[in-house]
Coordinates of C-alpha atoms in Angstrom, one line a residue:
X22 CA 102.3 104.0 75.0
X23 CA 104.5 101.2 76.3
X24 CA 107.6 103.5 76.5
X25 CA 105.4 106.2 78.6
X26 CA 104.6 103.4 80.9
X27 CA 107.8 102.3 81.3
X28 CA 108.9 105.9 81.5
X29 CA 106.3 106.3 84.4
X30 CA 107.5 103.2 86.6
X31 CA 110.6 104.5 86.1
X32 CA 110.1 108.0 87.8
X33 CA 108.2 106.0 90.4
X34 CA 110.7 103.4 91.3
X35 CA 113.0 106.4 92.4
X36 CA 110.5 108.0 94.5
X37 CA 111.8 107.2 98.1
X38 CA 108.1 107.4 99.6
X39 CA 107.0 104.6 97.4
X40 CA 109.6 102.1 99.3
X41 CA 108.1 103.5 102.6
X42 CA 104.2 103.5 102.1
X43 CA 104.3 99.2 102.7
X44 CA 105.9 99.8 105.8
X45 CA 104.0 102.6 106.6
X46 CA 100.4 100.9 105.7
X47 CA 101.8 97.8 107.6
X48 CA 101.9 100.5 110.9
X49 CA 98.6 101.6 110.3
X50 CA 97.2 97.9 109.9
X51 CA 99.1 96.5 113.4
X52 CA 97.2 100.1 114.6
X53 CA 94.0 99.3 113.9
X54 CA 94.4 95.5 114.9
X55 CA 95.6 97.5 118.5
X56 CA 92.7 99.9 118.8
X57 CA 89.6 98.0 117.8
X58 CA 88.1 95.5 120.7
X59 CA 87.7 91.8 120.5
X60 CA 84.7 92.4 119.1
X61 CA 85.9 93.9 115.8
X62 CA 87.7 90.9 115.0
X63 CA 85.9 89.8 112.3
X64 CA 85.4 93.0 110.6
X65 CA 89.2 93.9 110.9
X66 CA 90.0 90.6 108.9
X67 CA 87.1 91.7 106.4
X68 CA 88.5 94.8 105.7
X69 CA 92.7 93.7 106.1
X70 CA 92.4 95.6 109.1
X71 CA 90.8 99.0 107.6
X72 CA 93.2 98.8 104.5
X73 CA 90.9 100.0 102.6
X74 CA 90.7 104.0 104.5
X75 CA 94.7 103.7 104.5
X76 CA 94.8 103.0 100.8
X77 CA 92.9 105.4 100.0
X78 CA 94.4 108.6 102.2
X79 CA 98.3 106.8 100.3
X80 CA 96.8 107.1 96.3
X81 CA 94.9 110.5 97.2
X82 CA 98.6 111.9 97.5
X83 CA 100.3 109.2 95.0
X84 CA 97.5 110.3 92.2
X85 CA 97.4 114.2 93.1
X86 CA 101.3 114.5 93.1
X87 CA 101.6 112.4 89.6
X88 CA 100.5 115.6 87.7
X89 CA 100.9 118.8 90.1
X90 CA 104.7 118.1 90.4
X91 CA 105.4 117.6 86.7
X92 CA 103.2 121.1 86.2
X93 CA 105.0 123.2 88.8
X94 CA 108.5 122.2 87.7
X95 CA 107.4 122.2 83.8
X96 CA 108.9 118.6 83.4
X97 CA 105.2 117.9 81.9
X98 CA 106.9 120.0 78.6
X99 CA 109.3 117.4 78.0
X100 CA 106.9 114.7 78.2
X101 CA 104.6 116.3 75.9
X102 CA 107.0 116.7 73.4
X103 CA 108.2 113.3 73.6
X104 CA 104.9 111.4 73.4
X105 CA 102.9 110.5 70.3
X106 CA 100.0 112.0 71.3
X107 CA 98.0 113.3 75.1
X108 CA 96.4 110.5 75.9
X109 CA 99.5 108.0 76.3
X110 CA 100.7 110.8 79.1
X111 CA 97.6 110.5 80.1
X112 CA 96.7 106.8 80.3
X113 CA 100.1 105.7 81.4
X114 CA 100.0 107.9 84.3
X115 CA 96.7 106.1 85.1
X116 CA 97.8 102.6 84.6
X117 CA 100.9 103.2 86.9
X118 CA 98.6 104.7 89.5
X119 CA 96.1 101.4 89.0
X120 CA 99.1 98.9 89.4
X121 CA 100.2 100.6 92.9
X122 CA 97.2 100.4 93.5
X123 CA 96.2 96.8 93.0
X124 CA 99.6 96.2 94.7
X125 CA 99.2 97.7 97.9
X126 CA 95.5 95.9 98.2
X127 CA 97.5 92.1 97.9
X128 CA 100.3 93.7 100.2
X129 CA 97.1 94.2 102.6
X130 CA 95.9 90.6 101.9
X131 CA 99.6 89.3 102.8
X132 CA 99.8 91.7 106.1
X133 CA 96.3 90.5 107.1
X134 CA 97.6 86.9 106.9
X135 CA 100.5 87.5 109.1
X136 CA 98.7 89.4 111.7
X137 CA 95.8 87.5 112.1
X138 CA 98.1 84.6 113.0
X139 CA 99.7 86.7 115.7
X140 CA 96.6 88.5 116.9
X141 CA 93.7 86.8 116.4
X142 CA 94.9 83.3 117.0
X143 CA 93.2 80.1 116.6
X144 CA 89.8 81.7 118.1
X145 CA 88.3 83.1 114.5
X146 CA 89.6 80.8 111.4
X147 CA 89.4 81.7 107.7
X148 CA 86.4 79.2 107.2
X149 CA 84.4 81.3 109.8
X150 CA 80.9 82.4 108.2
X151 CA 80.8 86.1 108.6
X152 CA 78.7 89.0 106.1
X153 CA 76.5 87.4 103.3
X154 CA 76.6 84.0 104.4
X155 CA 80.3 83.7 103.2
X156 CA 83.5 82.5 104.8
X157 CA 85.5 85.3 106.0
X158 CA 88.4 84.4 103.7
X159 CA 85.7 85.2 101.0
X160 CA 84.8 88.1 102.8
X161 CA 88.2 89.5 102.5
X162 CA 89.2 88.8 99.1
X163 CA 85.6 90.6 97.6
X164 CA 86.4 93.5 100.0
X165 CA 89.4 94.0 98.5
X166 CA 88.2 93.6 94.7
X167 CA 85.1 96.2 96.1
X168 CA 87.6 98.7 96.9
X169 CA 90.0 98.3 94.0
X170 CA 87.0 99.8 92.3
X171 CA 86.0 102.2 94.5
X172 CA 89.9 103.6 94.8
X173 CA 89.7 103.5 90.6
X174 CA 86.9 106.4 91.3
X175 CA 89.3 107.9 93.6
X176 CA 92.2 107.9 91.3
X177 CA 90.1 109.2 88.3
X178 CA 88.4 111.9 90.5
X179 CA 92.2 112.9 91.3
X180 CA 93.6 113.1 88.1
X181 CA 90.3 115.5 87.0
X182 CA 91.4 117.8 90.1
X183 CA 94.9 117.7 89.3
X184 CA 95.0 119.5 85.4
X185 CA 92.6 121.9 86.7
X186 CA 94.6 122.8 89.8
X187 CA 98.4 122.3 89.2
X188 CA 99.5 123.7 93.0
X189 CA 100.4 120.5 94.5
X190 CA 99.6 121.3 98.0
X191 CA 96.2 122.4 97.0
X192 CA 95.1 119.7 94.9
X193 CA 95.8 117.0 97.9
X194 CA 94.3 119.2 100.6
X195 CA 91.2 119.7 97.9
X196 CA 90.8 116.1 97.3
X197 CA 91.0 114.9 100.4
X198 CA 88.2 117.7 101.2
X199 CA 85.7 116.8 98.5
X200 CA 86.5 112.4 99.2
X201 CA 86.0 112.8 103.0
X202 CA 83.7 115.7 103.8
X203 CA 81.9 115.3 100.1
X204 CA 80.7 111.9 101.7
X205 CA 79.6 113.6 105.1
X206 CA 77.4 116.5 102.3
X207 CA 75.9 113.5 100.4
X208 CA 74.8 111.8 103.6
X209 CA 73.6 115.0 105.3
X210 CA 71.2 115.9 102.0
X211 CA 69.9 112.5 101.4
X212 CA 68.7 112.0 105.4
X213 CA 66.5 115.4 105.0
X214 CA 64.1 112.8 103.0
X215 CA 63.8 115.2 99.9
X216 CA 64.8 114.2 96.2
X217 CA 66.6 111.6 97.7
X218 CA 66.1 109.2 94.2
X219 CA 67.9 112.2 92.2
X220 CA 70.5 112.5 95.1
X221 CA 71.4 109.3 95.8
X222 CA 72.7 109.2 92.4
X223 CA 75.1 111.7 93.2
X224 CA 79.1 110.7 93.1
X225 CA 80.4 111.4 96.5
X226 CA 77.4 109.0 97.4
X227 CA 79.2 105.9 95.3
X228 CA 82.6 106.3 97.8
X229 CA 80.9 104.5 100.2
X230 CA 80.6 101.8 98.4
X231 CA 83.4 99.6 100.3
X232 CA 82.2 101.0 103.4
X233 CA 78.8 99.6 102.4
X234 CA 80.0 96.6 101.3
X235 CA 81.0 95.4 104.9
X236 CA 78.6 97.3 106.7
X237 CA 75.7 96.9 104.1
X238 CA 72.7 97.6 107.2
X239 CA 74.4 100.5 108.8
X240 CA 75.1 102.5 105.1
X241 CA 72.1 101.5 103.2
X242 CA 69.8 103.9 105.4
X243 CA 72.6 106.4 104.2
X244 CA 72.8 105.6 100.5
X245 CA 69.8 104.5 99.9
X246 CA 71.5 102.5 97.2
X247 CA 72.0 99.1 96.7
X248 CA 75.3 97.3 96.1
X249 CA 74.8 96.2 92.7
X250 CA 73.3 99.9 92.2
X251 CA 76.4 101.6 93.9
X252 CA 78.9 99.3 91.6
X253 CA 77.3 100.3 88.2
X254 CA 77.2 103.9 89.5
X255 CA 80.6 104.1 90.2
X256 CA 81.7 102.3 87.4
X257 CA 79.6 105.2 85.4
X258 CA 81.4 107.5 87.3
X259 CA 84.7 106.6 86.8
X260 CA 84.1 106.6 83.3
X261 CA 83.2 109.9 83.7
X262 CA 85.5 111.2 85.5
X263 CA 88.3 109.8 83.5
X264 CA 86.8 111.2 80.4
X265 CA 86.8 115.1 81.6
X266 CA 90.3 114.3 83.4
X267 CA 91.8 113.5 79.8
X268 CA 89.5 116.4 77.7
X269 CA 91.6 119.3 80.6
X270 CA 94.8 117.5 80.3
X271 CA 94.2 117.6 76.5
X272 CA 93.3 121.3 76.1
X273 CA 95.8 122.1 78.8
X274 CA 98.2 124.6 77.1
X275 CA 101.1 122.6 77.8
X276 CA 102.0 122.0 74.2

């Protein structure tokens, strides 16, 4: 297991786009700090300035390219045959994926630092009550753990769409399509009012849990879900999730 790992950050560490998505979610953060009013201040430093939507769209492409490229090029072969057993492929792949991604959400915490001293001034300070009673500098830092756990679900949902599509191309366009308009589905069924405590129970409705999380009044009417509710769900999920993802990879007939 710990060579596959170290296998893993090693095919990662050579990947140019790696060295370019901080500067590139950096971009995206100064964006958003640029197009959202005065207002918005105190929901930009809640959310690191929307990191959260900009993670997510980065490991969508990280996780679906982790398995589709090593398929279409049949580098997944060599792997195979090298490794004890499925599962450490499997697992390390995950844990490399889980790593970026807990390092891009305290590269978002650092960023936020820097830009609210430049944008925001002296006028809002870390100390500032904001949602749930709670300084925003507590605000942050549970938005961020809220979404590591949401973007877990992401990562395991990936993985499951990668070994049963290996076309690269189509396994990104797909998850981005089932993430994104899978939400706007789960919404649309549970505000028609019917069998909305079967449906609300549904996946795509536990993505929204960060979204939720800092905008608890506008996204409960949606979700009709708690936040504690939402958390156990997706942790459920992921579970799931992560569970079919390994039972493909394992019958896959790479062997």
């Amino acid at each position: 297991m710990i060579l596959n790992i170290k296998q893993e950050f090693y095919k990662q560490r050579h990947k140019r786009i790696i060295w370019f998505i901080p500067v590139i979610l950096l971009i995206l953060m100064i964006m958003a700090s640029c197009t959202l009013g005065y207002g918005e201040s105190k929901r930009l430093l809640m959310t690191c300035y929307d990191a959260p939507d900009w993670i997510m769209f980065i490991l969508v492409i990280i996780g679906s390219t982790m398995f589709s490229m090593e398929f279409q090029d049949n580098a997944i072969l060599t792997i195979l045959y090298k490794a004890s057993k499925k599962l450490d492929v499997y697992l390390s792949k995950y844990i490399v994926v889980i790593t970026y991604d807990c390092f891009l959400h305290a590269l978002a915490i650092i960023f936020t630092i820097g830009l609210k001293s430049i944008t925001l001034g002296t006028t809002i300070t870390w100390i500032t009550i904001y949602e749930y009673n709670q300084p925003i500098w507590l605000n942050m830092l549970n938005t961020m753990l809220i979404d590591l756990l949401t973007t877990m679900l992401i990562i395991s949902l990936v993985f499951l769409l990668s070994c049963l599509i290996t076309s690269n191309a189509i396994v990104i366009t797909t998850s981005f399509l089932v993430i994104f308009l899978g939400q706007a589905v789960s919404a649309n069924l549970l505000n028609l009012g019917k069998f909305v405590n079967v449906l609300k129970w549904n996946p795509l409705n536990m993505v929204s849990l960060t979204r939720q999380y800092y905008n608890f009044a506008m996204y409960y009417s949606t979700t009709h879900l708690e936040n504690v509710q939402i958390i156990l769900g997706t942790l459920v999920y992921l579970l799931i999730f992560f569970i079919l993802g390994y039972m493909i990879f394992r019958k896959s007939n790479y062997n």
